Amino acid sequence: MSKARRTLENRRRLTLFGLLLPPSAFLAIFFLGPLAIMIVYSWLTPGLYGGVEWKFFHLNYGRILGWADTKYERFDPVYFEIFLRSVKLAATTVLLSLILCYPVAFWVSRMPEKRKNLVIFLITLPFFISLIVRLFAWVLILRPTGFFNQALMGLGLIDEPLEIIFTGTAVVIGMVYVFVPFMFLPLYASIEKLDLSLIEASQDLGANRIQTFFRVILPMTLPGIVGGSIIVFIPSLGNFIGPSLLGGAKVVMIGNLIEQQFLSARNWPFGAALGMMVMAAVLVLLLYYIRIVTREERQADGPNVAEEVAA
Amino acid sequence: MRRKMSWRNLFLSVYGWLFLVFIYVPILLITVFSFNSNPVNMMIWQGFTFDWYRTIFGFPTELNELTLYVESTDQLYHAVLNSLTVALITTAVSTVLGTSVALAVARFRFRLKNFYRALMFMPMIMPDIILGIALLIFFVSFGFGLGLHTIIIGHCTFLSSYVFIVVSARISDMDDSLEEASADLGADGWTTFKRVTLPLIAPGVIGGAMLAFIISMDDLVITYFISGVDSTTLPVHIYGMLRRGIKPEINAIATVMLAFSFIIASVGLYMRSRKK
């Protein structure tokens, strides 16, 4: 009997091994490997004509963060400014999509079941539509000869087309449009779970609407707010497609800078260092998110945003 | 009190419908103006035409050659073919990889379980551009040579984790007593897997595979970095077209892509409703 159990145990172990070996090998080589080598690259010397020399070099970071005063080069804060501007644009995108989605999530959560499913489907459907097509739509709308300007001029509100495309505003509009479904799902998940009796209790105890909102509703939907914000912030920060189509050469974000380093300037170590800056920003945010969620979970079972979005 | 409530509901409804308008008007505009015959300003309606569609499908048109962008439809077809090849292979590979890890994590006890969970979440929260440049550095420094194979490898790294998450969600809803019953009744591991586990997780696996297919077809950022000169996919091709100049044919291409997305999404929704 115990021998039979042991063979069963062995067989299970073999199955587990068989299940895990291919994905582990694949991800170790093609996911962890590339990440490791990118980190190494960010500390290497850029070669004169592209490529790298395998010598330690800390000025890739110095050029961004401020200690790059060498014989050949003075420190130029332009790279750090681009980084900050990207953070600002991504944060604006997050804020706008949050303001846009919050009431909508409330609206949907009050619907009868059947209609609710339809509307959720309608809101998430753009996720299945190609990103480039959705950005292209806004190029058509915002161009000087585009739909928006034509409409305003047709109504006689303006005489000359407004310069919207190739500004930060255009980039933010495009990114909000593209990433708004990511904000909706986690927000909806946490608003759906709201316990209405707590809101009633708050009102019964004499709180007015504004107090109820800020003291009860907002804290209870915080995991959804933070989760949605992070899921929108991450792709916005490193985005270079939106900025290059809607921002042109005028709105350079860190994503464009990285793209240039890899595909035209061919300074890969510097590009890798810029990439590490983006990674660092993302990691800081994730740690913050984990802190908020674990704190919430200690109080109640909070929603797992990543899973909500994937499902 | 009652009156106030209804004012708020009215506000929410109007706001909600406006939100849906915001989401759908841009898409609608592309579709409508893809039939516009004005070759100079595509946003001023001049008349109805199928010419842009004729152009992208390679039929003769009466248009002035100068107003055309798609010099050869061959390039476009080539890109579509590349996209389909990549998406099909990627879907097959990442579905197997992702499902394996999901099964291992859900059905076995082992020490590195949390490590695997974290590992499978990492590609999802990583900005695309980071994975793109990391893979580019890796492929070039190890002499892989950029091409369809590198795009496929690149897509599998992050799509495995999408499949993992969808399948895991399905398994966690599942009753594992059925598998125990099967084993108790004398079925060996493989039979149990084939007869019990697989049919139960099948909707999750299919859902994960469809998601992987859609994202692979649509991926631009990662593909942009790791595609070779003659291995462009459809999104990369369109991005190139847009960067060189906006021409009316792009409307037609975009509309065809929209139609495909709607079909795939509707099939997905239909299957989900049947599952329930």
Coordinates of C-alpha atoms in Angstrom, one line a residue:
Chain A
M1 CA 0.0 0.0 0.0
S2 CA 2.7 2.5 1.0
K3 CA 4.6 1.5 -2.1
A4 CA 1.6 2.2 -4.3
R5 CA 1.2 5.6 -2.5
R6 CA 4.9 6.3 -3.2
T7 CA 4.6 5.6 -6.9
L8 CA 1.5 7.8 -7.0
E9 CA 3.5 10.5 -5.2
N10 CA 6.4 10.1 -7.7
R11 CA 4.0 10.3 -10.6
R12 CA 2.5 13.5 -9.3
R13 CA 5.9 14.9 -8.9
L14 CA 6.8 13.9 -12.5
T15 CA 3.6 15.5 -13.8
L16 CA 4.4 18.7 -11.9
F17 CA 7.9 18.7 -13.3
G18 CA 6.6 18.1 -16.8
L19 CA 4.0 21.0 -16.5
L20 CA 6.5 23.5 -15.2
L21 CA 9.7 22.7 -17.1
P22 CA 8.7 24.1 -20.6
P23 CA 7.3 27.4 -19.4
S24 CA 10.1 27.9 -16.8
A25 CA 12.7 27.3 -19.4
F26 CA 11.0 29.6 -21.9
L27 CA 10.4 32.4 -19.5
A28 CA 13.9 32.2 -17.9
I29 CA 15.5 32.5 -21.3
F30 CA 13.2 34.9 -23.1
F31 CA 11.8 37.0 -20.3
L32 CA 14.1 37.1 -17.3
G33 CA 17.2 36.9 -19.6
P34 CA 16.3 39.9 -21.6
L35 CA 15.5 41.9 -18.5
A36 CA 18.8 41.0 -16.9
I37 CA 20.8 41.9 -20.0
M38 CA 18.9 45.2 -20.2
I39 CA 20.0 46.1 -16.7
V40 CA 23.6 45.2 -17.5
Y41 CA 23.5 47.2 -20.7
S42 CA 22.4 50.3 -18.8
W43 CA 25.8 50.2 -17.1
L44 CA 27.9 49.7 -20.2
T45 CA 29.9 52.1 -22.3
P46 CA 28.2 53.1 -25.6
G47 CA 30.4 52.4 -28.6
L48 CA 31.4 55.2 -30.9
Y49 CA 29.4 53.9 -33.9
G50 CA 26.5 52.2 -32.2
G51 CA 26.9 49.0 -30.2
V52 CA 28.6 48.7 -26.8
E53 CA 31.9 48.3 -25.2
W54 CA 32.0 45.9 -22.3
K55 CA 33.3 48.5 -19.8
F56 CA 31.5 49.7 -16.7
F57 CA 30.0 53.2 -17.3
H58 CA 27.8 55.1 -14.9
L59 CA 27.3 58.2 -17.0
N60 CA 24.2 56.8 -18.8
Y61 CA 22.4 57.5 -15.5
G62 CA 24.5 60.5 -15.0
R63 CA 23.2 62.1 -18.1
I64 CA 19.7 61.7 -16.8
L65 CA 20.1 62.4 -13.2
G66 CA 22.8 65.0 -13.1
W67 CA 26.4 63.9 -12.7
A68 CA 27.5 63.9 -16.3
D69 CA 29.9 66.8 -16.3
T70 CA 32.8 65.4 -18.3
K71 CA 35.4 66.8 -20.6
Y72 CA 33.1 66.2 -23.6
E73 CA 29.7 67.0 -22.2
R74 CA 28.0 69.2 -19.7
F75 CA 25.0 68.0 -17.8
D76 CA 21.8 68.9 -19.6
P77 CA 18.6 68.6 -17.6
V78 CA 16.6 68.1 -20.8
Y79 CA 16.3 64.3 -20.3
F80 CA 15.1 64.6 -16.8
E81 CA 12.7 67.3 -17.9
I82 CA 11.3 64.9 -20.5
F83 CA 10.9 62.2 -17.9
L84 CA 9.0 64.6 -15.6
R85 CA 6.9 65.8 -18.5
S86 CA 6.0 62.2 -19.3
V87 CA 5.1 61.6 -15.7
K88 CA 2.9 64.7 -15.8
L89 CA 1.1 63.7 -19.0
A90 CA 0.6 60.2 -17.8
A91 CA -0.8 61.5 -14.5
T92 CA -3.1 63.9 -16.4
T93 CA -4.3 60.9 -18.4
V94 CA -5.0 59.0 -15.3
L95 CA -6.9 61.9 -13.6
L96 CA -9.0 62.6 -16.6
S97 CA -10.0 58.9 -17.2
L98 CA -10.8 58.7 -13.5
I99 CA -13.1 61.7 -13.6
L100 CA -14.6 60.4 -16.8
C101 CA -15.2 56.8 -15.5
Y102 CA -16.3 57.3 -11.9
P103 CA -19.9 58.5 -12.6
V104 CA -20.2 56.0 -15.4
A105 CA -19.3 53.2 -13.1
F106 CA -22.0 54.4 -10.8
W107 CA -24.5 54.6 -13.6
V108 CA -23.7 51.0 -14.7
S109 CA -23.8 49.6 -11.2
R110 CA -27.4 50.8 -10.8
M111 CA -28.7 49.1 -14.0
P112 CA -30.9 46.0 -14.2
E113 CA -28.8 42.9 -14.8
K114 CA -29.4 42.5 -18.5
R115 CA -28.8 46.0 -19.5
K116 CA -25.8 46.1 -17.3
N117 CA -24.1 43.3 -19.2
L118 CA -24.8 45.0 -22.5
V119 CA -23.4 48.3 -21.4
I120 CA -20.3 46.7 -19.9
F121 CA -19.8 44.9 -23.2
L122 CA -20.1 48.2 -25.1
I123 CA -17.6 49.9 -22.8
T124 CA -15.0 47.1 -23.0
L125 CA -15.5 46.4 -26.7
P126 CA -12.9 49.0 -27.8
F127 CA -10.3 46.9 -26.0
F128 CA -10.6 44.5 -28.9
I129 CA -10.2 47.2 -31.5
S130 CA -6.7 47.8 -32.7
L131 CA -4.9 50.5 -30.8
I132 CA -3.5 52.1 -33.9
V133 CA -7.0 52.4 -35.4
R134 CA -8.3 54.1 -32.3
L135 CA -5.4 56.6 -32.3
F136 CA -5.8 57.2 -36.0
A137 CA -9.4 58.1 -35.4
W138 CA -8.2 61.0 -33.2
V139 CA -5.7 62.1 -35.8
L140 CA -8.6 62.5 -38.2
I141 CA -10.7 64.4 -35.6
L142 CA -8.1 66.8 -34.4
R143 CA -6.1 67.7 -37.5
P144 CA -6.5 71.3 -38.7
T145 CA -8.6 69.9 -41.6
G146 CA -10.1 67.4 -39.3
F147 CA -13.6 66.7 -38.1
F148 CA -13.5 68.8 -34.9
N149 CA -12.3 72.0 -36.7
Q150 CA -14.6 71.5 -39.6
A151 CA -17.5 71.2 -37.2
L152 CA -16.6 74.3 -35.3
M153 CA -16.0 76.3 -38.4
G154 CA -19.3 75.0 -39.9
L155 CA -21.1 76.3 -36.8
G156 CA -19.3 79.6 -37.2
L157 CA -17.7 79.4 -33.8
I158 CA -14.1 79.9 -35.2
D159 CA -12.7 81.3 -38.3
E160 CA -9.4 79.5 -38.4
P161 CA -8.7 75.9 -37.4
L162 CA -7.5 75.5 -33.8
E163 CA -4.1 74.0 -33.3
I164 CA -4.9 71.0 -31.3
I165 CA -3.0 68.3 -32.9
F166 CA 0.7 68.2 -32.0
T167 CA 0.1 69.5 -28.5
G168 CA 0.2 67.8 -25.2
T169 CA -3.6 68.1 -25.1
A170 CA -4.0 66.0 -28.2
V171 CA -1.7 63.4 -26.7
V172 CA -3.7 63.3 -23.5
I173 CA -7.0 63.0 -25.3
G174 CA -5.7 60.1 -27.4
M175 CA -4.3 58.3 -24.4
V176 CA -7.5 58.8 -22.3
Y177 CA -9.5 57.4 -25.2
V178 CA -7.3 54.4 -25.6
F179 CA -6.8 53.4 -22.0
V180 CA -10.3 54.3 -20.6
P181 CA -11.6 50.7 -20.6
F182 CA -8.7 49.8 -18.3
M183 CA -9.9 52.4 -15.8
F184 CA -13.5 51.4 -16.0
L185 CA -13.2 47.8 -15.1
P186 CA -11.5 48.0 -11.7
L187 CA -13.6 51.1 -10.8
Y188 CA -16.8 49.3 -11.6
A189 CA -15.7 46.2 -9.7
S190 CA -15.2 48.2 -6.5
I191 CA -18.3 50.4 -6.9
E192 CA -20.4 47.3 -7.6
K193 CA -19.3 45.9 -4.3
L194 CA -20.3 49.1 -2.4
D195 CA -22.5 48.3 0.5
L196 CA -25.5 50.6 0.1
S197 CA -26.6 50.2 3.7
L198 CA -23.3 52.0 4.8
I199 CA -24.3 55.0 2.6
E200 CA -27.7 55.0 4.1
A201 CA -26.3 54.7 7.6
S202 CA -24.0 57.6 6.9
Q203 CA -27.0 59.7 5.8
D204 CA -29.1 58.6 8.7
L205 CA -26.4 59.7 11.1
G206 CA -26.7 63.2 9.6
A207 CA -23.8 63.4 7.1
N208 CA -24.6 65.4 4.0
R209 CA -24.0 64.2 0.5
I210 CA -20.5 65.6 0.2
Q211 CA -19.5 64.2 3.6
T212 CA -20.9 60.8 2.7
F213 CA -19.0 60.8 -0.6
F214 CA -15.6 61.8 0.9
R215 CA -15.9 59.8 4.1
V216 CA -17.7 56.7 3.0
I217 CA -17.9 56.2 -0.8
L218 CA -14.4 57.4 -1.7
P219 CA -12.5 55.3 0.9
M220 CA -14.5 52.2 0.1
T221 CA -13.7 52.5 -3.7
L222 CA -10.1 53.4 -3.1
P223 CA -8.7 50.0 -4.2
G224 CA -10.5 50.3 -7.5
I225 CA -9.3 53.9 -7.9
V226 CA -5.7 53.1 -7.2
G227 CA -5.8 49.9 -9.3
G228 CA -7.4 51.6 -12.3
S229 CA -5.0 54.5 -12.0
I230 CA -2.0 52.2 -12.1
I231 CA -3.2 50.2 -15.0
V232 CA -3.7 53.4 -17.0
F233 CA -0.5 55.0 -15.8
I234 CA 1.8 52.2 -16.7
P235 CA 1.1 52.1 -20.5
S236 CA 0.7 55.9 -20.6
L237 CA 4.1 56.6 -19.2
G238 CA 6.1 54.6 -21.7
N239 CA 3.8 55.3 -24.6
F240 CA 5.4 56.5 -27.8
I241 CA 2.8 55.7 -30.4
G242 CA 0.3 58.2 -29.2
P243 CA 2.9 61.0 -28.7
S244 CA 4.4 60.3 -32.2
L245 CA 1.0 60.4 -34.0
L246 CA -0.8 63.1 -32.0
G247 CA 2.2 65.0 -30.5
G248 CA 4.5 65.0 -33.5
A249 CA 8.0 66.3 -32.9
K250 CA 6.7 68.9 -30.5
V251 CA 5.6 66.6 -27.6
V252 CA 8.6 64.3 -26.9
M253 CA 7.8 61.8 -24.1
I254 CA 10.2 59.4 -22.6
G255 CA 8.9 56.6 -24.8
N256 CA 9.9 58.6 -27.9
L257 CA 13.3 59.3 -26.4
I258 CA 13.8 55.6 -25.8
E259 CA 12.7 54.7 -29.3
Q260 CA 15.1 57.2 -30.7
Q261 CA 18.0 55.9 -28.7
F262 CA 17.3 52.4 -30.0
L263 CA 16.3 52.9 -33.6
S264 CA 18.0 56.1 -34.7
A265 CA 20.6 57.4 -32.3
R266 CA 21.8 53.9 -31.6
N267 CA 23.0 54.6 -28.1
W268 CA 21.6 51.5 -26.6
P269 CA 23.1 51.8 -23.1
F270 CA 21.6 55.2 -22.7
G271 CA 18.3 54.0 -24.0
A272 CA 18.4 51.1 -21.5
A273 CA 19.1 53.5 -18.7
L274 CA 16.1 55.6 -19.7
G275 CA 14.0 52.4 -19.7
M276 CA 15.2 51.7 -16.2
M277 CA 13.8 55.1 -15.1
V278 CA 10.4 54.0 -16.4
M279 CA 10.7 50.7 -14.6
A280 CA 11.6 52.5 -11.4
A281 CA 8.5 54.7 -11.6
V282 CA 6.3 51.7 -12.2
L283 CA 7.9 49.7 -9.3
V284 CA 7.3 52.6 -6.9
L285 CA 3.7 52.7 -7.9
L286 CA 3.2 49.0 -7.6
L287 CA 4.7 48.9 -4.1
Y288 CA 2.2 51.7 -3.1
Y289 CA -0.7 49.8 -4.6
I290 CA 0.3 46.6 -2.8
R291 CA 0.5 48.6 0.5
I292 CA -3.0 50.0 0.0
V293 CA -4.5 46.6 -1.1
T294 CA -3.0 44.7 1.8
R295 CA -4.3 47.3 4.2
E296 CA -7.7 47.0 2.7
E297 CA -7.6 43.3 2.8
R298 CA -6.9 43.3 6.4
Q299 CA -10.2 45.2 6.8
A300 CA -12.1 43.3 4.3
D301 CA -11.6 41.2 1.2
G302 CA -10.5 43.7 -1.4
P303 CA -10.8 43.1 -5.1
N304 CA -7.8 41.9 -7.0
V305 CA -7.6 44.4 -9.8
A306 CA -5.3 42.6 -12.1
E307 CA -7.5 39.6 -12.1
E308 CA -10.6 41.7 -12.7
V309 CA -9.1 43.3 -15.7
A310 CA -7.9 40.0 -17.2
A311 CA -11.2 38.3 -16.7
Chain B
M1 CA -35.7 63.2 -1.2
R2 CA -37.3 61.2 -4.0
R3 CA -37.1 64.1 -6.4
K4 CA -33.5 64.7 -5.6
M5 CA -32.6 61.1 -6.2
S6 CA -34.2 61.2 -9.7
W7 CA -32.3 64.4 -10.6
R8 CA -29.1 62.5 -9.8
N9 CA -30.1 59.5 -11.8
L10 CA -30.9 61.8 -14.7
F11 CA -27.5 63.3 -14.5
L12 CA -25.9 59.9 -14.4
S13 CA -27.8 58.7 -17.4
V14 CA -27.0 61.7 -19.5
Y15 CA -23.4 61.5 -18.5
G16 CA -23.3 57.7 -19.2
W17 CA -24.8 58.1 -22.7
L18 CA -22.3 60.9 -23.5
F19 CA -19.5 58.6 -22.4
L20 CA -20.7 56.0 -24.9
V21 CA -20.9 58.6 -27.6
F22 CA -17.3 59.6 -26.8
I23 CA -16.3 56.0 -27.2
Y24 CA -18.1 55.3 -30.4
V25 CA -18.2 58.5 -32.4
P26 CA -14.5 58.3 -33.4
I27 CA -14.9 54.7 -34.6
L28 CA -18.1 55.6 -36.4
L29 CA -16.4 58.6 -38.2
I30 CA -13.6 56.3 -39.6
T31 CA -16.3 53.9 -41.0
V32 CA -18.4 56.7 -42.5
F33 CA -15.6 58.6 -44.1
S34 CA -14.0 55.5 -45.5
F35 CA -16.8 55.8 -48.1
N36 CA -16.0 59.4 -48.8
S37 CA -14.8 60.1 -52.4
N38 CA -13.0 63.3 -51.6
P39 CA -9.3 62.5 -52.2
V40 CA -7.9 65.8 -50.9
N41 CA -9.7 66.4 -47.6
M42 CA -11.1 63.1 -46.3
M43 CA -13.2 64.9 -43.7
I44 CA -15.3 66.9 -46.2
W45 CA -18.0 64.7 -47.6
Q46 CA -18.1 64.7 -51.4
G47 CA -19.9 61.6 -52.4
F48 CA -20.1 57.9 -51.8
T49 CA -17.4 55.6 -53.2
F50 CA -16.0 52.1 -52.8
D51 CA -12.7 53.2 -54.4
W52 CA -10.6 53.1 -51.2
Y53 CA -11.7 49.5 -50.6
R54 CA -11.0 48.7 -54.3
T55 CA -7.5 50.2 -53.8
I56 CA -6.6 48.1 -50.7
F57 CA -7.9 44.9 -52.3
G58 CA -6.0 45.6 -55.5
F59 CA -8.9 46.3 -57.9
P60 CA -8.5 49.0 -60.6
T61 CA -9.9 52.4 -59.7
E62 CA -10.4 55.7 -61.5
L63 CA -8.3 57.5 -58.9
N64 CA -5.3 59.7 -59.8
E65 CA -2.2 57.7 -59.0
L66 CA -0.8 60.6 -57.0
T67 CA -3.5 60.5 -54.4
L68 CA -2.9 56.9 -53.7
Y69 CA -0.8 55.6 -50.9
V70 CA -0.8 51.8 -51.2
E71 CA 1.6 51.5 -54.1
S72 CA 1.4 47.8 -53.9
T73 CA -1.2 45.9 -52.2
D74 CA 1.4 43.2 -51.9
Q75 CA 3.0 44.9 -49.0
L76 CA -0.3 45.1 -47.2
Y77 CA -1.1 41.4 -47.8
H78 CA 2.4 40.5 -46.7
A79 CA 1.9 42.3 -43.5
V80 CA -1.5 40.7 -42.9
L81 CA -0.1 37.3 -43.6
N82 CA 2.8 37.9 -41.2
S83 CA 0.3 39.0 -38.5
L84 CA -1.8 35.9 -39.0
T85 CA 1.2 33.6 -38.9
V86 CA 2.6 35.2 -35.8
A87 CA -0.8 35.2 -34.0
L88 CA -1.6 31.6 -34.8
I89 CA 1.7 30.2 -33.7
T90 CA 1.9 32.5 -30.7
T91 CA -1.6 31.5 -29.6
A92 CA -0.8 27.8 -29.8
V93 CA 2.4 28.1 -27.8
S94 CA 1.3 30.6 -25.2
T95 CA -1.9 28.7 -24.6
V96 CA 0.1 25.5 -23.8
L97 CA 2.6 27.4 -21.7
G98 CA 0.1 29.4 -19.8
T99 CA -2.3 26.6 -19.1
S100 CA 0.6 24.4 -17.8
V101 CA 1.6 26.9 -15.2
A102 CA -2.1 27.5 -14.3
L103 CA -2.7 23.8 -13.7
A104 CA 0.6 23.4 -11.8
V105 CA -0.2 26.3 -9.5
A106 CA -3.8 25.3 -8.9
R107 CA -3.5 21.6 -8.5
F108 CA -0.1 20.9 -7.0
R109 CA 1.7 21.9 -3.8
F110 CA 5.2 23.1 -4.2
R111 CA 7.6 25.5 -2.7
L112 CA 8.0 28.0 -5.5
K113 CA 4.3 28.6 -6.1
N114 CA 4.3 32.3 -5.1
F115 CA 7.4 32.8 -7.3
Y116 CA 5.5 31.4 -10.3
R117 CA 2.5 33.6 -9.5
A118 CA 4.7 36.7 -9.4
L119 CA 6.6 35.6 -12.5
M120 CA 3.3 35.2 -14.5
F121 CA 2.1 38.6 -13.4
M122 CA 5.3 40.5 -14.2
P123 CA 4.9 40.7 -18.0
M124 CA 1.4 42.1 -17.6
I125 CA 2.4 45.0 -15.4
M126 CA 5.6 45.7 -17.4
P127 CA 5.4 48.7 -19.8
D128 CA 5.5 47.3 -23.3
I129 CA 8.4 49.5 -24.3
I130 CA 10.6 47.9 -21.6
L131 CA 9.9 44.4 -22.8
G132 CA 10.4 45.6 -26.4
I133 CA 13.9 47.1 -25.8
A134 CA 14.9 44.2 -23.5
L135 CA 14.1 41.7 -26.1
L136 CA 15.8 43.7 -28.9
I137 CA 19.0 43.9 -26.9
F138 CA 18.8 40.2 -26.1
F139 CA 18.1 39.1 -29.7
V140 CA 20.7 41.3 -31.2
S141 CA 23.5 40.5 -28.7
F142 CA 22.9 36.7 -29.0
G143 CA 22.7 36.8 -32.8
F144 CA 19.1 35.7 -33.2
G145 CA 18.6 37.9 -36.3
L146 CA 15.3 39.8 -36.3
G147 CA 12.4 38.2 -38.1
L148 CA 9.1 36.4 -37.6
H149 CA 10.7 34.0 -35.2
T150 CA 11.7 36.8 -32.8
I151 CA 8.2 38.4 -33.0
I152 CA 6.7 35.0 -32.1
I153 CA 9.1 34.5 -29.2
G154 CA 8.5 38.0 -28.0
H155 CA 4.7 37.7 -28.1
C156 CA 4.8 34.3 -26.2
T157 CA 6.6 35.8 -23.3
F158 CA 3.8 38.1 -22.3
L159 CA 0.8 36.3 -23.8
S160 CA 1.6 33.2 -21.7
S161 CA 0.8 35.2 -18.7
Y162 CA -2.6 36.5 -20.1
V163 CA -3.5 32.8 -20.8
F164 CA -2.3 31.9 -17.3
I165 CA -4.5 34.5 -15.6
V166 CA -7.7 33.6 -17.6
V167 CA -7.2 29.9 -17.1
S168 CA -6.4 30.4 -13.4
A169 CA -9.6 32.3 -12.9
R170 CA -11.5 29.4 -14.5
I171 CA -9.8 26.8 -12.4
S172 CA -10.5 28.6 -9.1
D173 CA -14.2 28.5 -9.9
M174 CA -13.9 24.8 -10.5
D175 CA -14.8 21.9 -8.2
D176 CA -11.7 19.7 -7.7
S177 CA -13.8 16.8 -6.2
L178 CA -14.6 15.7 -9.7
E179 CA -11.0 15.0 -10.4
E180 CA -10.7 13.2 -7.1
A181 CA -13.7 11.1 -7.9
S182 CA -12.2 10.2 -11.2
A183 CA -9.0 9.1 -9.6
D184 CA -10.9 7.2 -6.9
L185 CA -12.8 5.3 -9.6
G186 CA -9.5 4.1 -10.9
A187 CA -8.8 6.5 -13.8
D188 CA -5.1 7.1 -14.3
G189 CA -3.7 10.7 -14.3
W190 CA -3.8 11.1 -18.1
T191 CA -7.4 9.8 -18.4
T192 CA -8.5 12.0 -15.6
F193 CA -6.9 15.0 -17.3
K194 CA -8.3 14.2 -20.7
R195 CA -11.8 13.2 -19.5
V196 CA -12.4 15.4 -16.5
T197 CA -10.0 18.3 -16.1
L198 CA -9.7 19.4 -19.8
P199 CA -13.4 19.6 -20.5
L200 CA -13.9 21.6 -17.3
I201 CA -11.2 24.1 -18.0
A202 CA -11.9 24.2 -21.7
P203 CA -13.9 27.5 -21.7
G204 CA -11.0 29.2 -19.8
V205 CA -8.4 27.8 -22.2
I206 CA -10.4 28.9 -25.2
G207 CA -11.0 32.3 -23.7
G208 CA -7.3 32.7 -23.0
A209 CA -6.4 31.6 -26.5
M210 CA -8.8 34.1 -28.0
L211 CA -7.4 36.9 -25.9
A212 CA -3.9 35.9 -26.9
F213 CA -4.8 35.9 -30.5
I214 CA -6.4 39.3 -30.4
I215 CA -3.6 40.9 -28.5
S216 CA -1.0 39.3 -30.7
M217 CA -2.7 40.6 -33.8
D218 CA -2.9 44.0 -32.3
D219 CA 0.5 44.4 -30.6
L220 CA 2.5 47.3 -32.0
V221 CA 5.0 48.4 -29.4
I222 CA 6.9 45.2 -28.7
T223 CA 6.6 44.1 -32.4
Y224 CA 7.9 47.4 -33.5
F225 CA 11.2 46.8 -31.8
I226 CA 11.8 43.2 -32.6
S227 CA 10.5 42.9 -36.2
G228 CA 13.1 42.7 -38.9
V229 CA 13.0 44.8 -42.1
D230 CA 10.8 42.4 -44.1
S231 CA 8.8 41.0 -41.3
T232 CA 6.4 43.8 -40.5
T233 CA 3.0 42.9 -39.1
L234 CA -0.2 44.7 -39.9
P235 CA -0.1 47.2 -37.0
V236 CA 3.5 48.1 -37.7
H237 CA 2.8 48.5 -41.4
I238 CA -0.1 50.9 -40.6
Y239 CA 2.0 52.8 -38.1
G240 CA 4.6 53.3 -40.9
M241 CA 1.9 54.4 -43.3
L242 CA 0.5 56.9 -40.8
R243 CA 4.0 58.3 -40.1
R244 CA 4.6 59.0 -43.8
G245 CA 1.2 60.7 -44.4
I246 CA -2.5 60.3 -43.9
K247 CA -4.2 59.0 -46.9
P248 CA -7.9 58.0 -47.4
E249 CA -7.1 54.3 -47.9
I250 CA -6.1 54.0 -44.3
N251 CA -9.7 54.7 -43.5
A252 CA -10.7 51.7 -45.5
I253 CA -8.1 49.4 -43.9
A254 CA -9.1 50.6 -40.5
T255 CA -12.7 49.9 -41.2
V256 CA -11.9 46.3 -42.4
M257 CA -9.9 45.8 -39.1
L258 CA -12.8 47.2 -37.1
A259 CA -15.2 44.7 -38.7
F260 CA -12.9 41.9 -37.8
S261 CA -12.5 43.1 -34.2
F262 CA -16.3 43.3 -33.8
I263 CA -16.8 39.8 -35.2
I264 CA -14.2 38.3 -32.9
A265 CA -15.5 40.1 -29.9
S266 CA -19.1 39.1 -30.6
V267 CA -18.0 35.4 -31.1
G268 CA -16.3 35.7 -27.7
L269 CA -19.3 37.1 -26.1
Y270 CA -21.6 34.5 -27.6
M271 CA -19.3 31.7 -26.3
R272 CA -19.3 33.3 -22.8
S273 CA -23.1 33.4 -22.8
R274 CA -23.3 29.8 -23.7
K275 CA -20.9 28.8 -21.0
K276 CA -23.3 30.2 -18.4

